[in-house]
Short mmCIF file of C-alpha atoms in Angstrom, two decimals:
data_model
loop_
_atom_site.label_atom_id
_atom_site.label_comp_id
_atom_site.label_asym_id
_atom_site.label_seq_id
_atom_site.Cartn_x
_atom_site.Cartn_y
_atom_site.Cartn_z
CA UNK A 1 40.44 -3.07 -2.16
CA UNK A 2 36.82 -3.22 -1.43
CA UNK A 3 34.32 -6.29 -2.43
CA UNK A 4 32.77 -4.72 -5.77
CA UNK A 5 36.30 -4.31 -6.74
CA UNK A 6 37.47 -7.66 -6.17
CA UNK A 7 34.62 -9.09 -8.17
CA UNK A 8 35.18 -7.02 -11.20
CA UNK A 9 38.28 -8.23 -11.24
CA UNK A 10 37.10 -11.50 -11.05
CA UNK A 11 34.58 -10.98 -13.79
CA UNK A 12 37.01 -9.78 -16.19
CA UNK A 13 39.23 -12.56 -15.59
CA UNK A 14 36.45 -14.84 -15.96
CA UNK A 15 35.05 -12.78 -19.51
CA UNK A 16 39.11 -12.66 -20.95
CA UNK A 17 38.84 -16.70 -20.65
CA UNK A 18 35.49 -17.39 -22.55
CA UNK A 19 36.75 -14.61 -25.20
CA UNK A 20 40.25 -16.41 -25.57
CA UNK A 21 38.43 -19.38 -25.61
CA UNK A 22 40.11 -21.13 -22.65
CA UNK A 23 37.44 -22.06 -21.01
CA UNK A 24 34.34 -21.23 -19.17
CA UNK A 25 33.20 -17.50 -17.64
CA UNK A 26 35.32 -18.16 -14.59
CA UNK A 27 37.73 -16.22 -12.84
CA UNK A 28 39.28 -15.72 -9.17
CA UNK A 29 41.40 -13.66 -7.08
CA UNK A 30 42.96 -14.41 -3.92
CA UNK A 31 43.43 -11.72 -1.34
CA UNK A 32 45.90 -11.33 1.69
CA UNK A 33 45.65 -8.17 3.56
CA UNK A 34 43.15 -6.40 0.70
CA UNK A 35 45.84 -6.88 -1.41
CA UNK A 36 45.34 -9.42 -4.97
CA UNK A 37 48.16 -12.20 -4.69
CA UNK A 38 47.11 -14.12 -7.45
CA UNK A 39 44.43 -14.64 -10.00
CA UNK A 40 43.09 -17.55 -11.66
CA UNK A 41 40.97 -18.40 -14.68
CA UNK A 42 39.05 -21.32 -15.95
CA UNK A 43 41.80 -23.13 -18.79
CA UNK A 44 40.00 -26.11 -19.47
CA UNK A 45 39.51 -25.59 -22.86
CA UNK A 46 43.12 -24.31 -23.42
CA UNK A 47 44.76 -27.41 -21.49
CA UNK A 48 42.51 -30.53 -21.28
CA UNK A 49 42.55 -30.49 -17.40
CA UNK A 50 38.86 -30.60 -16.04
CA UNK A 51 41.03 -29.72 -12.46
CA UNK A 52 41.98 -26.14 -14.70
CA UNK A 53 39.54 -24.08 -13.05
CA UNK A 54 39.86 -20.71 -11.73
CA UNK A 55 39.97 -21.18 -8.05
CA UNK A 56 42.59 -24.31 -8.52
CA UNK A 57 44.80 -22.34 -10.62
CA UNK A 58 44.61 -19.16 -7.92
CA UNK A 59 45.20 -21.13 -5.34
CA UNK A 60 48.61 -22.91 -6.93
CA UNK A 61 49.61 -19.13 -7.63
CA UNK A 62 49.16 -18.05 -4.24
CA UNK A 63 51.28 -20.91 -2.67
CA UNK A 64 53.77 -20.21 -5.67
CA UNK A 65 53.54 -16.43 -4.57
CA UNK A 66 54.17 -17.26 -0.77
CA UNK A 67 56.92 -19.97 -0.99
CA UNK A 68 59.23 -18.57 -3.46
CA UNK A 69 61.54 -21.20 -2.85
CA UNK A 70 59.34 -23.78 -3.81
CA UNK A 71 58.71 -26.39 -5.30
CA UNK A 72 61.47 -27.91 -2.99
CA UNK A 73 60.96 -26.49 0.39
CA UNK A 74 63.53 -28.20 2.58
CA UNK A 75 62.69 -30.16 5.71
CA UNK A 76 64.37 -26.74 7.84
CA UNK A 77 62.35 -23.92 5.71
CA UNK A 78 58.68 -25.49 6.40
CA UNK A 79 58.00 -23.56 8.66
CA UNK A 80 58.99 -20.29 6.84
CA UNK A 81 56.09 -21.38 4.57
CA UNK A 82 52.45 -21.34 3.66
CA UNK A 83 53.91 -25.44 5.49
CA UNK A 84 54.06 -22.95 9.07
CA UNK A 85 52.62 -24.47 12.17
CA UNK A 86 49.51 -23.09 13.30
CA UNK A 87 47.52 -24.14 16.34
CA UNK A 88 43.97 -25.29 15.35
CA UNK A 89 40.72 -23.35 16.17
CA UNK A 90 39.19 -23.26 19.41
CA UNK A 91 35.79 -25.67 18.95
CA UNK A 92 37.86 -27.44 15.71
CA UNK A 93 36.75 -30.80 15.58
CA UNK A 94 40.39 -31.04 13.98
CA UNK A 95 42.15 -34.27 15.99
CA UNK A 96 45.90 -32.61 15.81
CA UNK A 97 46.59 -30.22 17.71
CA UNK A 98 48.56 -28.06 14.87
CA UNK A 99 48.74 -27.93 11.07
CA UNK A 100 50.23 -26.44 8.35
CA UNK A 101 48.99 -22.64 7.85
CA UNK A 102 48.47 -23.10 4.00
CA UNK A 103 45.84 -19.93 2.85
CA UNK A 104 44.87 -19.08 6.73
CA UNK A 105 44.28 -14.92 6.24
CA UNK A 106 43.86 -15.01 3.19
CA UNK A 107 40.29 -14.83 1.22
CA UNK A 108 39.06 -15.71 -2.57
CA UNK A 109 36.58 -13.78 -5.10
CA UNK A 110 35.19 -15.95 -7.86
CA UNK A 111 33.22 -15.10 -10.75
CA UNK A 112 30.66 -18.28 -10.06
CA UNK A 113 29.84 -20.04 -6.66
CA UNK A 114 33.01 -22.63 -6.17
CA UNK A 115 31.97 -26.46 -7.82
CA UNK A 116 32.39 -29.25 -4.53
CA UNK A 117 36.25 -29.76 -6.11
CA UNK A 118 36.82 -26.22 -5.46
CA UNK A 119 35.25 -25.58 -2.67
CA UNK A 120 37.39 -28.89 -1.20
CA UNK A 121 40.66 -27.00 -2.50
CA UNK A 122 39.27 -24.08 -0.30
CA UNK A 123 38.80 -26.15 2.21
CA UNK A 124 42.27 -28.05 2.31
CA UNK A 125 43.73 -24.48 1.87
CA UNK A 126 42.45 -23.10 4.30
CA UNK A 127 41.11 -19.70 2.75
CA UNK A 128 39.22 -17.51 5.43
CA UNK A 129 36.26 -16.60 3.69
CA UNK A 130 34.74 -17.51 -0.18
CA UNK A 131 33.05 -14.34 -2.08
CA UNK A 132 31.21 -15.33 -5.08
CA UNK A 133 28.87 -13.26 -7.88
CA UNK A 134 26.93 -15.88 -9.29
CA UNK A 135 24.88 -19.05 -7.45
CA UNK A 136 24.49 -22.28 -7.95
CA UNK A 137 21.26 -21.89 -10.25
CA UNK A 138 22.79 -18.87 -12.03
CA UNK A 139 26.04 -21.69 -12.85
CA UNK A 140 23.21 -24.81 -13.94
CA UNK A 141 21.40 -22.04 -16.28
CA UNK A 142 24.51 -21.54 -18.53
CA UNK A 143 24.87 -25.40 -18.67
CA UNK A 144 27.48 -25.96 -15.85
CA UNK A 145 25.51 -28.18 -13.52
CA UNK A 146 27.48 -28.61 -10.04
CA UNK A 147 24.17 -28.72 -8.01
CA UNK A 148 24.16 -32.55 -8.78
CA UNK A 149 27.59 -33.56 -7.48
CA UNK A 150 26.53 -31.71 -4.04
CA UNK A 151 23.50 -33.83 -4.17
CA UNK A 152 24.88 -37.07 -5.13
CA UNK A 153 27.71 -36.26 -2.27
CA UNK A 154 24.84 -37.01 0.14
CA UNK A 155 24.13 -40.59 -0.76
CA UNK A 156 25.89 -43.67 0.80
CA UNK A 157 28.72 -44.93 -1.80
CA UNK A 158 26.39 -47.63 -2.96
CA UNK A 159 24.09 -45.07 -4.25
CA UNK A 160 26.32 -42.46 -6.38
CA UNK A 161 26.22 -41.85 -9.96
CA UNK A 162 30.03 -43.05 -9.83
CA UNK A 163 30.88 -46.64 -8.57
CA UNK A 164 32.86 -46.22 -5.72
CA UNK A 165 34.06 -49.15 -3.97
CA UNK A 166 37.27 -50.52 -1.11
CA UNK A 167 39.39 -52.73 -2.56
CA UNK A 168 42.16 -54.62 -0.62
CA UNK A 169 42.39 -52.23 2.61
CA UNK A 170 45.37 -54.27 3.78
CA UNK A 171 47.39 -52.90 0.95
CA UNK A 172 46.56 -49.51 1.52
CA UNK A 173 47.42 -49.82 4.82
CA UNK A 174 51.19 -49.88 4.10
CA UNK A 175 51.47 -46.55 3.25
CA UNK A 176 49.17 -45.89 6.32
CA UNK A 177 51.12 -46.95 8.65
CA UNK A 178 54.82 -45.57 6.74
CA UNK A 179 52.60 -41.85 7.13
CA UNK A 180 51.87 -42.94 11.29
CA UNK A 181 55.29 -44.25 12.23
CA UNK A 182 57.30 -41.71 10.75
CA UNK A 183 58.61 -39.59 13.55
CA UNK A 184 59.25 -36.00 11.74
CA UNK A 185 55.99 -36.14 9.69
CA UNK A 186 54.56 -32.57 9.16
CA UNK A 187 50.65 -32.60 9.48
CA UNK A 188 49.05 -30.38 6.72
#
C-alpha cells in the first residue's frame, strides 16, 4: 500500500471516532511489509483513559497481532516474539549490546502528528518511521494543545508545569538492584 493510502485509512479511522463520539479526530495504522497489522483510534471519550489514543491502542494491537500467544509469553518463547533479540544500531548510543525487537520493521500512519506520550510509545516500540497528516499547529487549532508539553519537556524539573520531585532514592533502589542482579533478565 502506498502513503496516500495509508493516511486515508488513517483519516477515516480518525473521522469514525469523532462521529461515534469516542473521542477525538485520531486514527492510526501500523504497517509491516506494506501490509496494515493493526489500527487504532482515539477512545477517550468512550473509555475514560487519557492513555486511549490512537497510536497507543495500534501499537497494543500490533504486539497482540505478533505474539499470539500472549499475554503470557513463557521464559523459552521470548525470543519467538516481538521480545526477539536484536543487536543494536551501529552509532546507537544504546549501552546493551542487544534488546528486544518490539515494532523494529514496522512503520505507523496517524491522522495528527503523535502527542510526546505517543511519540515515547513509538519510541519504546521501536517503529521505523512515523507518517503523519496533520502538524503540531494544525492539532493546537482544533483545541488539542501538545506543543506545550514538548516545551515544558525542556525545562529542568524545578521549572515544569507539573511538580516533579525524588523522594527516598534508597527505596527505589531495591527494585534496582532485584532488575541488575538477576541473571536471566531480558533487556527490552
Amino acid at each position: 500500500m502506498e502513503h496516500k493510502e495509508l493516511i486515508t485509512e488513517a483519516v477515516r479511522l480518525a473521522t469514525e471516532s469523532v462521529e461515534k463520539g469516542w473521542g477525538g479526530p485520531f486514527g492510526a495504522v501500523i504497517t509491516r511489509n506494506g501490509d496494515i497489522i493493526a489500527r487504532g483510534q482515539n477512545r477517550v471519550l468512550l473509555t475514560g483513559d487519557p492513555t486511549a489514543h490512537a497510536e497507543v491502542e495500534s501499537i497494543r494491537k500490533a504486539v497482540q497481532c505478533l505474539n499470539p500467544e500472549a499475554p503470557s509469553i513463557a521464559e523459552e518463547h521470548q525470543n519467538e516474539s516481538t521480545l526477539e533479540y536484536v543487536p543494536r544500531a551501529d552509532g546507537s548510543p544504546d549501552p546493551v549490546p542487544e534488546r528486544a525487537r518490539m515494532l523494529q520493521g514496522c512503520s505507523i500512519y496517524i491522522s495528527g502528528a503523535p502527542c510526546p506520550m505517543c511519540m515515547s510509545a513509538i519510541y519504546w516500540s521501536r517503529i521505523d518511521a512515523v507518517y503523519f497528516s496533520c502538524g503540531l499547529d494544525d492539532t493546537r487549532r482544533i483545541g488539542f494543545d501538545d506543543v506545550y508539553q514538548y516545551e515544558d519537556f525542556k525545562k529542568p524539573l524545578d521549572q515544569r508545569r507539573i511538580r516533579i520531585e525524588q523522594v527516598h532514592p534508597e527505596i527505589g533502589a531495591q527494585a534496582y538492584d532485584s532488575w541488575t542482579s538477576k541473571p536471566d533478565r531480558h533487556a527490552y
